[in-house]
XYZ file of N, CA and C in Angstrom:
630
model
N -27.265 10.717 60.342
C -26.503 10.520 61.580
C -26.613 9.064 62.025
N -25.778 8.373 62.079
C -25.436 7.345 62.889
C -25.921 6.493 64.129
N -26.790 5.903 64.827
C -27.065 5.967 66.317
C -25.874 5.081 66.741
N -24.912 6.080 67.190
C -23.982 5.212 67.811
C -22.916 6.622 68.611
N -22.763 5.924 69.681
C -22.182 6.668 70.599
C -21.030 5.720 70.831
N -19.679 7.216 71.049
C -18.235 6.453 71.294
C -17.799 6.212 72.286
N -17.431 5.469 73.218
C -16.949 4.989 73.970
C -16.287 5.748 74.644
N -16.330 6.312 76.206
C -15.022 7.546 76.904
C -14.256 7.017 76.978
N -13.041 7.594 77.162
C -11.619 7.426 77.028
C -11.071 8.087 78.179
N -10.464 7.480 79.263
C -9.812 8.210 80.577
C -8.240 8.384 80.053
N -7.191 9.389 79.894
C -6.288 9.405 79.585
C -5.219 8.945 80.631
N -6.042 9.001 82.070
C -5.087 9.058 83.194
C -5.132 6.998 83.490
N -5.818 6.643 82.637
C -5.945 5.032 83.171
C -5.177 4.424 82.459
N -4.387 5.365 81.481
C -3.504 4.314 80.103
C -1.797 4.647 80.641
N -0.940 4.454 79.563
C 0.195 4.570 79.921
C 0.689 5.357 78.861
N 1.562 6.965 78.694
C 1.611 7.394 78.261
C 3.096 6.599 78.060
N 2.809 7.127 76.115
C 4.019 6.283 75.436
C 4.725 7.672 74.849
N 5.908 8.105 74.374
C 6.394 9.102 73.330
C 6.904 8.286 72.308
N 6.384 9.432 70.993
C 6.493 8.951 70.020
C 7.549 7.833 69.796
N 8.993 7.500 69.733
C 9.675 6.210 69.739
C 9.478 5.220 70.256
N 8.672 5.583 71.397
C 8.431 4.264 72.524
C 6.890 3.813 71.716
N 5.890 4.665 71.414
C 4.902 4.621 70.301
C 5.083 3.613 68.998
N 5.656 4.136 68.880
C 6.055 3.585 66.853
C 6.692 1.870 67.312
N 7.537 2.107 68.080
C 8.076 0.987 68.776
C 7.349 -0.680 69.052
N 6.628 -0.494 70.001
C 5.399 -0.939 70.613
C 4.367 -0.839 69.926
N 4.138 -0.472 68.677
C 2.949 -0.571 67.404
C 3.939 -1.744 66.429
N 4.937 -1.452 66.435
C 5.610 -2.225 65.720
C 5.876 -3.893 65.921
N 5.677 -4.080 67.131
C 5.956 -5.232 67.758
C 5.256 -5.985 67.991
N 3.889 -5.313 68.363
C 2.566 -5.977 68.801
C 1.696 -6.375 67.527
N 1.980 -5.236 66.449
C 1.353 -5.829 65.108
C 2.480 -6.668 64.846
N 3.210 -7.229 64.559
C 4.007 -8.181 63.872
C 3.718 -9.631 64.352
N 3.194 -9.693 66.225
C 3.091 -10.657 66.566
C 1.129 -11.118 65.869
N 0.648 -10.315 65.425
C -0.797 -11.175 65.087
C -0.867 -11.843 64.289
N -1.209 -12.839 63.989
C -1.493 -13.957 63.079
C -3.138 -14.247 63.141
N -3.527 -14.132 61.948
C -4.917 -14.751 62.222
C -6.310 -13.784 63.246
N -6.072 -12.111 62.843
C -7.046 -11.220 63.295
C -6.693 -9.961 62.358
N -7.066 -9.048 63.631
C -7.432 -7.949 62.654
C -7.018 -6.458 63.541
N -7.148 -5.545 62.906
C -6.853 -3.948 64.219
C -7.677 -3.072 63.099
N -8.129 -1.688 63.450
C -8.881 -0.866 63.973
C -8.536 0.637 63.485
N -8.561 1.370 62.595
C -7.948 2.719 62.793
C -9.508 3.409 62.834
N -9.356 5.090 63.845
C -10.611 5.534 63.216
C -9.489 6.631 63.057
N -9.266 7.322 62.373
C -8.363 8.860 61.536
C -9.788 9.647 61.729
N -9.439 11.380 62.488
C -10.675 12.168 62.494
C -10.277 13.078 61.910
N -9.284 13.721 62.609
C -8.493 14.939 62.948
C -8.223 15.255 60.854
N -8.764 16.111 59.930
C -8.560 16.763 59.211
C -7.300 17.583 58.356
N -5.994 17.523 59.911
C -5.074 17.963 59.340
C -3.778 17.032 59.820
N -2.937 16.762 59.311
C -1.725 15.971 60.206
C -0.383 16.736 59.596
N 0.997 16.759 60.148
C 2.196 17.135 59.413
C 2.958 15.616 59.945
N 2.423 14.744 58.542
C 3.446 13.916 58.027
C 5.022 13.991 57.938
N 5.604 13.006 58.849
C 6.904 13.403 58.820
C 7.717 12.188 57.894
N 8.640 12.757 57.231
C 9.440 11.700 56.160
C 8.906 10.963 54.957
N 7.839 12.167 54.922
C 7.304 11.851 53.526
C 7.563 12.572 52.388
N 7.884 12.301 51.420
C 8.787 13.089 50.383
C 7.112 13.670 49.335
N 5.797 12.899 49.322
C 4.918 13.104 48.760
C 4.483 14.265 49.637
N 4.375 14.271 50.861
C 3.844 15.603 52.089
C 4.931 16.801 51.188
N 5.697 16.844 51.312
C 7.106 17.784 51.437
C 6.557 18.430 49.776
N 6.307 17.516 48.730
C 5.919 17.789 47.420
C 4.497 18.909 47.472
N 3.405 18.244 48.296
C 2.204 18.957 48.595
C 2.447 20.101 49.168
N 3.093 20.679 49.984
C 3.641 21.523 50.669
C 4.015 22.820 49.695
N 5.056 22.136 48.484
C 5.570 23.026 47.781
C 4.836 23.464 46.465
N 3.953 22.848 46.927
C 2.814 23.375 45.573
C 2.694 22.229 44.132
N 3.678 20.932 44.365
C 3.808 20.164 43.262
C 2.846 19.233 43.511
N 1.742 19.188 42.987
C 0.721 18.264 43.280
C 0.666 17.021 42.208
N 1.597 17.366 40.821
C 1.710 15.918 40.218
C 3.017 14.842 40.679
N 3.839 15.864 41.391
C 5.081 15.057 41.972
C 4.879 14.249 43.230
N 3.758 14.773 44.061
C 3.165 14.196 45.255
C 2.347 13.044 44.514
N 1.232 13.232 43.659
C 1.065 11.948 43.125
C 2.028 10.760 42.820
N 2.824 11.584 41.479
C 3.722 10.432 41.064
C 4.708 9.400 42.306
N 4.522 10.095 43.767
C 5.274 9.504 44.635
C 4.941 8.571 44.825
N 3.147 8.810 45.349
C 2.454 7.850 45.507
C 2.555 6.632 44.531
N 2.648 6.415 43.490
C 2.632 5.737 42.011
C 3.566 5.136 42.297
N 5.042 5.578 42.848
C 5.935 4.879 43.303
C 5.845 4.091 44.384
N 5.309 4.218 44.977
C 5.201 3.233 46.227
C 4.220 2.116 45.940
N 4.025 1.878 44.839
C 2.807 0.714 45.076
C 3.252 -0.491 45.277
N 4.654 -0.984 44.493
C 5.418 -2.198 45.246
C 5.538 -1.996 46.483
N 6.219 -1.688 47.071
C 5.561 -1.697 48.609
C 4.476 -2.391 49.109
N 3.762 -1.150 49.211
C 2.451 -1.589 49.382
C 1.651 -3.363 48.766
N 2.409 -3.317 47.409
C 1.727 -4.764 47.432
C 2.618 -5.881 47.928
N 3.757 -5.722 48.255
C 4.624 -6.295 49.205
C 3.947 -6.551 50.873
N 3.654 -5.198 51.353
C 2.807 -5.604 52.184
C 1.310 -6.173 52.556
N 0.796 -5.986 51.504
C -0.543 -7.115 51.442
C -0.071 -8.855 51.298
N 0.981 -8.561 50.927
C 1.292 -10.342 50.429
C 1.578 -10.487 51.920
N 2.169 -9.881 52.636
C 2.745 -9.912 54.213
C 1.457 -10.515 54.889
N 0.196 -9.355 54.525
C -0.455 -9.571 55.980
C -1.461 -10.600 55.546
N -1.591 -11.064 54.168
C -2.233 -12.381 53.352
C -1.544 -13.695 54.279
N -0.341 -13.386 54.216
C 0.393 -14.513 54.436
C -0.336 -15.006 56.004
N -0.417 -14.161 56.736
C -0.343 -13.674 58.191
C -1.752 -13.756 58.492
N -2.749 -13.583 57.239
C -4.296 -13.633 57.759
C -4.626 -12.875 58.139
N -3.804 -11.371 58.168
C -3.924 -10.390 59.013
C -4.920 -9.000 58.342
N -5.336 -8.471 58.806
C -6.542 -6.910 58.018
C -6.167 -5.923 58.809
N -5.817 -4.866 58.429
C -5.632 -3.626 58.994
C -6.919 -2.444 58.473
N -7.932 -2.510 59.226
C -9.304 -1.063 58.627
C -8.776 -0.382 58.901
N -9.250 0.836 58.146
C -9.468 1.938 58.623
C -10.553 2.779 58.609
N -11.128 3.600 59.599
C -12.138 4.756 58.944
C -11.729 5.926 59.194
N -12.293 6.667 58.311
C -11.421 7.825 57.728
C -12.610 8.665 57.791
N -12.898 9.820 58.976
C -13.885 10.525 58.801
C -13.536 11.746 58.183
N -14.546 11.712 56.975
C -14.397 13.570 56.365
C -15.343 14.667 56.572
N -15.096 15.758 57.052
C -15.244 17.100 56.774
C -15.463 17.469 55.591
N -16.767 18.388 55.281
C -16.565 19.396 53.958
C -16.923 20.734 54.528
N -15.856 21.784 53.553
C -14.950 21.440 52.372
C -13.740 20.433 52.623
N -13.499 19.764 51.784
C -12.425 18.684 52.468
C -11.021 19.744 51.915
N -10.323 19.265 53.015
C -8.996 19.774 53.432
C -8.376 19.422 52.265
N -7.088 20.205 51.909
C -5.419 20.037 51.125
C -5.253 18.636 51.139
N -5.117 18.565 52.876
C -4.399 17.287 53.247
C -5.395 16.112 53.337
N -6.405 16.309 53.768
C -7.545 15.005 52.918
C -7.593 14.708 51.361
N -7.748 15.587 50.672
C -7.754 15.354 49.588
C -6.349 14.952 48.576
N -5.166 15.042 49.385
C -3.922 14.583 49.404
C -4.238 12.822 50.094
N -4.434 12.913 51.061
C -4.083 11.499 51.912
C -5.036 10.264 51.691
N -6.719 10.741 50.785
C -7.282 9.834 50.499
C -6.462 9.275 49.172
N -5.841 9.759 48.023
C -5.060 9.430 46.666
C -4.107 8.597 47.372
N -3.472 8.506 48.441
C -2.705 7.318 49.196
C -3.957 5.960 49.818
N -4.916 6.406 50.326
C -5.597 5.659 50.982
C -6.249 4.848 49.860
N -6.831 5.114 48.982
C -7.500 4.416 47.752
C -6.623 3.370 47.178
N -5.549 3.701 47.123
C -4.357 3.169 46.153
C -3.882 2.002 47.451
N -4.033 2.477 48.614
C -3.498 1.090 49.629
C -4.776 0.243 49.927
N -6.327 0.457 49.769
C -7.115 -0.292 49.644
C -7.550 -1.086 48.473
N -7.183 -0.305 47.211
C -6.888 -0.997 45.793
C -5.992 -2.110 45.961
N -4.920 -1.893 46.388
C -3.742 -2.884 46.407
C -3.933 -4.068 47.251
N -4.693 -3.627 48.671
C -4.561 -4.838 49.872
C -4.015 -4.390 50.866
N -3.476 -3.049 50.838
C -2.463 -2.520 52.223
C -3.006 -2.866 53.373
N -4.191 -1.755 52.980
C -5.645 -1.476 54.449
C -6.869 -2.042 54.004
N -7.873 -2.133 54.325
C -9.216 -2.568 53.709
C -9.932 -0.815 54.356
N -10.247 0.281 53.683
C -10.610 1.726 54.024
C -11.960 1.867 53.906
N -12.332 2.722 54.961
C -14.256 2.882 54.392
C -14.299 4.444 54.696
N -14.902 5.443 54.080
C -15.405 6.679 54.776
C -16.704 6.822 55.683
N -16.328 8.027 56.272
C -17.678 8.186 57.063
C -17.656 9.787 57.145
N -18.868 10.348 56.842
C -18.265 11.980 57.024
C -18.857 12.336 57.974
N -18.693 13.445 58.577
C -18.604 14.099 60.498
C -19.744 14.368 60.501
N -20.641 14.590 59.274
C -21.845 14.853 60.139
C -22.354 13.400 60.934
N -22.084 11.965 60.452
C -22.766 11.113 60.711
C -22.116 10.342 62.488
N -21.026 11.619 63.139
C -20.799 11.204 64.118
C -20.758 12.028 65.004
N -21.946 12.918 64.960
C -22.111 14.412 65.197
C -23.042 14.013 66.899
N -23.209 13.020 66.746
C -24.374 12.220 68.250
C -22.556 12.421 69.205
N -21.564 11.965 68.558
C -20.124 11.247 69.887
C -19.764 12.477 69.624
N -19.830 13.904 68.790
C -18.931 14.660 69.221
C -19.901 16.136 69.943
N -20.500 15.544 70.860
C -21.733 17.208 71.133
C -20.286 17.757 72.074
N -19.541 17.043 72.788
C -18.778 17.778 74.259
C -17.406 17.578 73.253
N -16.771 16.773 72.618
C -16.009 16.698 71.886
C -15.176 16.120 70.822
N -14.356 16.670 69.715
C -14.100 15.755 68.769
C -13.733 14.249 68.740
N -14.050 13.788 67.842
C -13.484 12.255 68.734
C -12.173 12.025 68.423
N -11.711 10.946 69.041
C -9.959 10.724 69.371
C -9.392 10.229 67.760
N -8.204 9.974 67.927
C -7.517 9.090 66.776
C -7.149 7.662 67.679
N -7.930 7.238 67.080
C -7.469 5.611 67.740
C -6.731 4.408 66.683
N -6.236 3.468 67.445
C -5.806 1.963 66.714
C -6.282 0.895 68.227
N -7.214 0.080 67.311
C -7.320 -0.960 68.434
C -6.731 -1.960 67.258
N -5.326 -2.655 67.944
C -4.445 -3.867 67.722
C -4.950 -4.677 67.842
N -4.968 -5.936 67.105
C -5.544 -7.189 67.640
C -6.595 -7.312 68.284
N -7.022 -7.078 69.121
C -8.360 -6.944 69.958
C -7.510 -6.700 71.549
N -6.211 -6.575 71.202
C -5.728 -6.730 72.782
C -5.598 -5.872 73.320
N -5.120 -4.407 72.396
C -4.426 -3.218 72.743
C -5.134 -2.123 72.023
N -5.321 -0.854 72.891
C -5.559 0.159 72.114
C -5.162 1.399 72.328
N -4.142 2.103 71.624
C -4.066 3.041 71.522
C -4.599 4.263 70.857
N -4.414 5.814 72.120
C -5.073 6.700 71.896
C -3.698 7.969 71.111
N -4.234 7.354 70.199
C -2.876 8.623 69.165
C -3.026 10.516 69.527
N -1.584 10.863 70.150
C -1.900 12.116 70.372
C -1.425 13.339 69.502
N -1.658 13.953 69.358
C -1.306 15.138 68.591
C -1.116 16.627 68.849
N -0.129 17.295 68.323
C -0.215 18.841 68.902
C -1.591 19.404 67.891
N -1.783 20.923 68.529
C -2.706 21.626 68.188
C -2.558 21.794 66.168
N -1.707 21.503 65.663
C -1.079 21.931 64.631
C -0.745 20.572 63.751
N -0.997 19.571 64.254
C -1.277 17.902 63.584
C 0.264 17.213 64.155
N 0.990 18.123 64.652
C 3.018 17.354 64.497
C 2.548 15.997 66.047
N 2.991 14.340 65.595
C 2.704 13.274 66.527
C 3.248 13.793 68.151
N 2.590 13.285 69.009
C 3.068 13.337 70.371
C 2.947 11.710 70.689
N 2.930 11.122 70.000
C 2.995 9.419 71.174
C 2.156 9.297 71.384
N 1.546 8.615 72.317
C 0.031 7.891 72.492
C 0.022 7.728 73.785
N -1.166 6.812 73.967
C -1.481 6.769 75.252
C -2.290 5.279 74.983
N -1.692 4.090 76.015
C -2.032 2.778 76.041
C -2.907 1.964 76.484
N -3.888 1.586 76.842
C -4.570 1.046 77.389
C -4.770 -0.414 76.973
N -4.914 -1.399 77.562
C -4.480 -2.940 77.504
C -6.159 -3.250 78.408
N -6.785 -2.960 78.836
C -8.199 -3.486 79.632
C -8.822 -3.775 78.946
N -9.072 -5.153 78.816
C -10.089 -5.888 77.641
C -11.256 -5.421 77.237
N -12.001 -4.653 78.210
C -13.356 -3.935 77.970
C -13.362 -2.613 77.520
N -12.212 -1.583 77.501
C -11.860 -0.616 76.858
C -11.856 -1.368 75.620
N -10.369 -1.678 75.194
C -10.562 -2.497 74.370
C -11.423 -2.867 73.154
N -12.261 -4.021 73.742
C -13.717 -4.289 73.681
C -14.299 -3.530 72.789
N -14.509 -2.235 73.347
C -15.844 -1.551 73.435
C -15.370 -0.644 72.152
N -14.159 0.207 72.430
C -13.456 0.965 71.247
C -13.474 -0.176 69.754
N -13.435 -0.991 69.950
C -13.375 -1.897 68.409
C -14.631 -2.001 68.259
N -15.189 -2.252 68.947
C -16.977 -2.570 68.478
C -17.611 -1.120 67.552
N -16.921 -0.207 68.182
C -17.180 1.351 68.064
C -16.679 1.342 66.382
N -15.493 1.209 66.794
C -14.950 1.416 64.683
C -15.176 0.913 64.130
N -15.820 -0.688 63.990
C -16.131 -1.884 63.447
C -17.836 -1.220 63.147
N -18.488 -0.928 63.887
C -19.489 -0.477 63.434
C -19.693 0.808 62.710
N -18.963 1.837 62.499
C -18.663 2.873 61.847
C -18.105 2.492 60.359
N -16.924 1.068 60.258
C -16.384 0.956 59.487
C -18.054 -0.165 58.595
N -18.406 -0.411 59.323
C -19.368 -1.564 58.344
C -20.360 -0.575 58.105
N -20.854 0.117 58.361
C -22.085 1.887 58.071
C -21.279 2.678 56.912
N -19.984 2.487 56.994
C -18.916 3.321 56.330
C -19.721 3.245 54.301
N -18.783 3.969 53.509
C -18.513 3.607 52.306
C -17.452 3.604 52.158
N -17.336 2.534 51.088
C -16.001 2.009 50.345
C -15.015 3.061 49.762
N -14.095 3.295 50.069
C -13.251 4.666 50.085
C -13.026 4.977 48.441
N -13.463 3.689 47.078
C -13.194 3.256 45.951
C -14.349 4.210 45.165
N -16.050 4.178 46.081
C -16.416 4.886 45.543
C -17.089 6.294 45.787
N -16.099 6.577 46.941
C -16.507 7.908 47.917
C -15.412 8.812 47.151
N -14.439 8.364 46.768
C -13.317 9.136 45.994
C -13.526 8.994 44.002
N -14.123 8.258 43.614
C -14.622 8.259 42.470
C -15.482 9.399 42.436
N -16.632 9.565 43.510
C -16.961 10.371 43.370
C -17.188 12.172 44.022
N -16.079 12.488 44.850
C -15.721 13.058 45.377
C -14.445 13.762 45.484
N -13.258 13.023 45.278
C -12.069 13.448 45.350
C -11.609 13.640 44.002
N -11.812 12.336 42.791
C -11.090 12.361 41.392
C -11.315 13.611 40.900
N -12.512 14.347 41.408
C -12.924 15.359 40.406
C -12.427 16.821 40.789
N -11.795 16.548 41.773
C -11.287 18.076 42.816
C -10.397 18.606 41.738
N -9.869 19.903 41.758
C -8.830 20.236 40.959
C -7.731 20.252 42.143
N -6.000 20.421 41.391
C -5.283 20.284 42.251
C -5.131 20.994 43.586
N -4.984 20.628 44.891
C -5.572 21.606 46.034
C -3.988 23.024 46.371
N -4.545 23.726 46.979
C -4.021 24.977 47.227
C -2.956 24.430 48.185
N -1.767 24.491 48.399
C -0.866 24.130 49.506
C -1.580 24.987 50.806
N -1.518 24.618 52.120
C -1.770 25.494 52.924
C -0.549 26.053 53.622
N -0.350 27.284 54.122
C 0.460 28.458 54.696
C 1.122 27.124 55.706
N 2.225 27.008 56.085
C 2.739 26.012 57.354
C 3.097 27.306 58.415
């Protein structure tokens, strides 16, 4: 376990965004950084990915066609490392796992490896027992702290489908939430050899019931 405790989160002190106004305003504020860095911590175990043709594949039980998607996208992806090279820019993430690990974990790390291989994200794991001190009253949030300026609290229905977020801009929120993932992400392991030895060896996973 970890000694590190997460930071509270008041929902009523931020500014609730919906999803377009969300995606929107993530879009804009990362484009303007030059020369830093932002923040993901991913908790939540299950999500329903929308407009993903690799999700839609997993779904239907084709687990080499959901790969091969992935396989396809790696231009991209190294398109966007040359982006945020250019830009000086790092996008972490930490990615906490659960065991038995989920369909959709064991689906979404074969994307996550392949975008930290490439340069997309720079990814580390951390698994739930080691953040078991921040969740005694409850799970912890899905966050992105932007730049150091902005942080959003990613919301979700009971069932993983996005609801928009919730904004907070107070430097010491802020602050305090990046210090939080930054230290989780540097405790973390390298997602290169948490899935070498953990995920490569899974057999293909069971679609789950939608």
């Amino acid at each position: 376990m970890l000694d590190l405790r997460a930071p509270k989160i008041s929902p009523e002190l931020g500014e609730r965004l919906v999803s377009k106004d969300y995606k929107r305003d993530f879009r804009e504020r990362q484009a303007l950084i030059h020369d830093g860095a932002s923040w993901k911590l991913e908790r939540r175990q299950y999500f329903e990915e929308q407009n993903s043709p690799s999700r839609d594949a997993l779904h239907h039980g084709d687990w080499q066609e959901a790969l091969r998607l992935f396989a396809e996208g790696r231009g991209a992806i190294m398109a966007k490392a040359r982006e945020n090279e250019r830009r000086r820019y790092v996008f972490h993430r930490v990615r906490i796992v659960e065991y038995p690990i989920t369909p959709y974990v064991q689906w979404e790390l074969h994307s996550l490896v392949q975008q930290d291989e490439l340069g997309g994200n720079r990814v580390r794991i951390v698994t739930a027992d080691k953040v078991a001190d921040s969740e005694k009253a409850r799970q912890l949030p899905e966050i992105v702290v932007m730049g150091s300026r902005t942080l959003y609290n990613i919301l979700y229905t009971d069932n993983g489908r996005p609801l928009g977020a919730i904004r907070f801009t107070d430097r010491r929120k802020v602050h305090d939430w990046e210090h939080y993932i930054r230290s989780l992400y540097e405790a973390g392991e390298d997602i290169a050899s948490f899935f070498s030895r953990e995920i490569a060896p899974l057999p293909a996973p069971v679609p789950q019931p939608e």
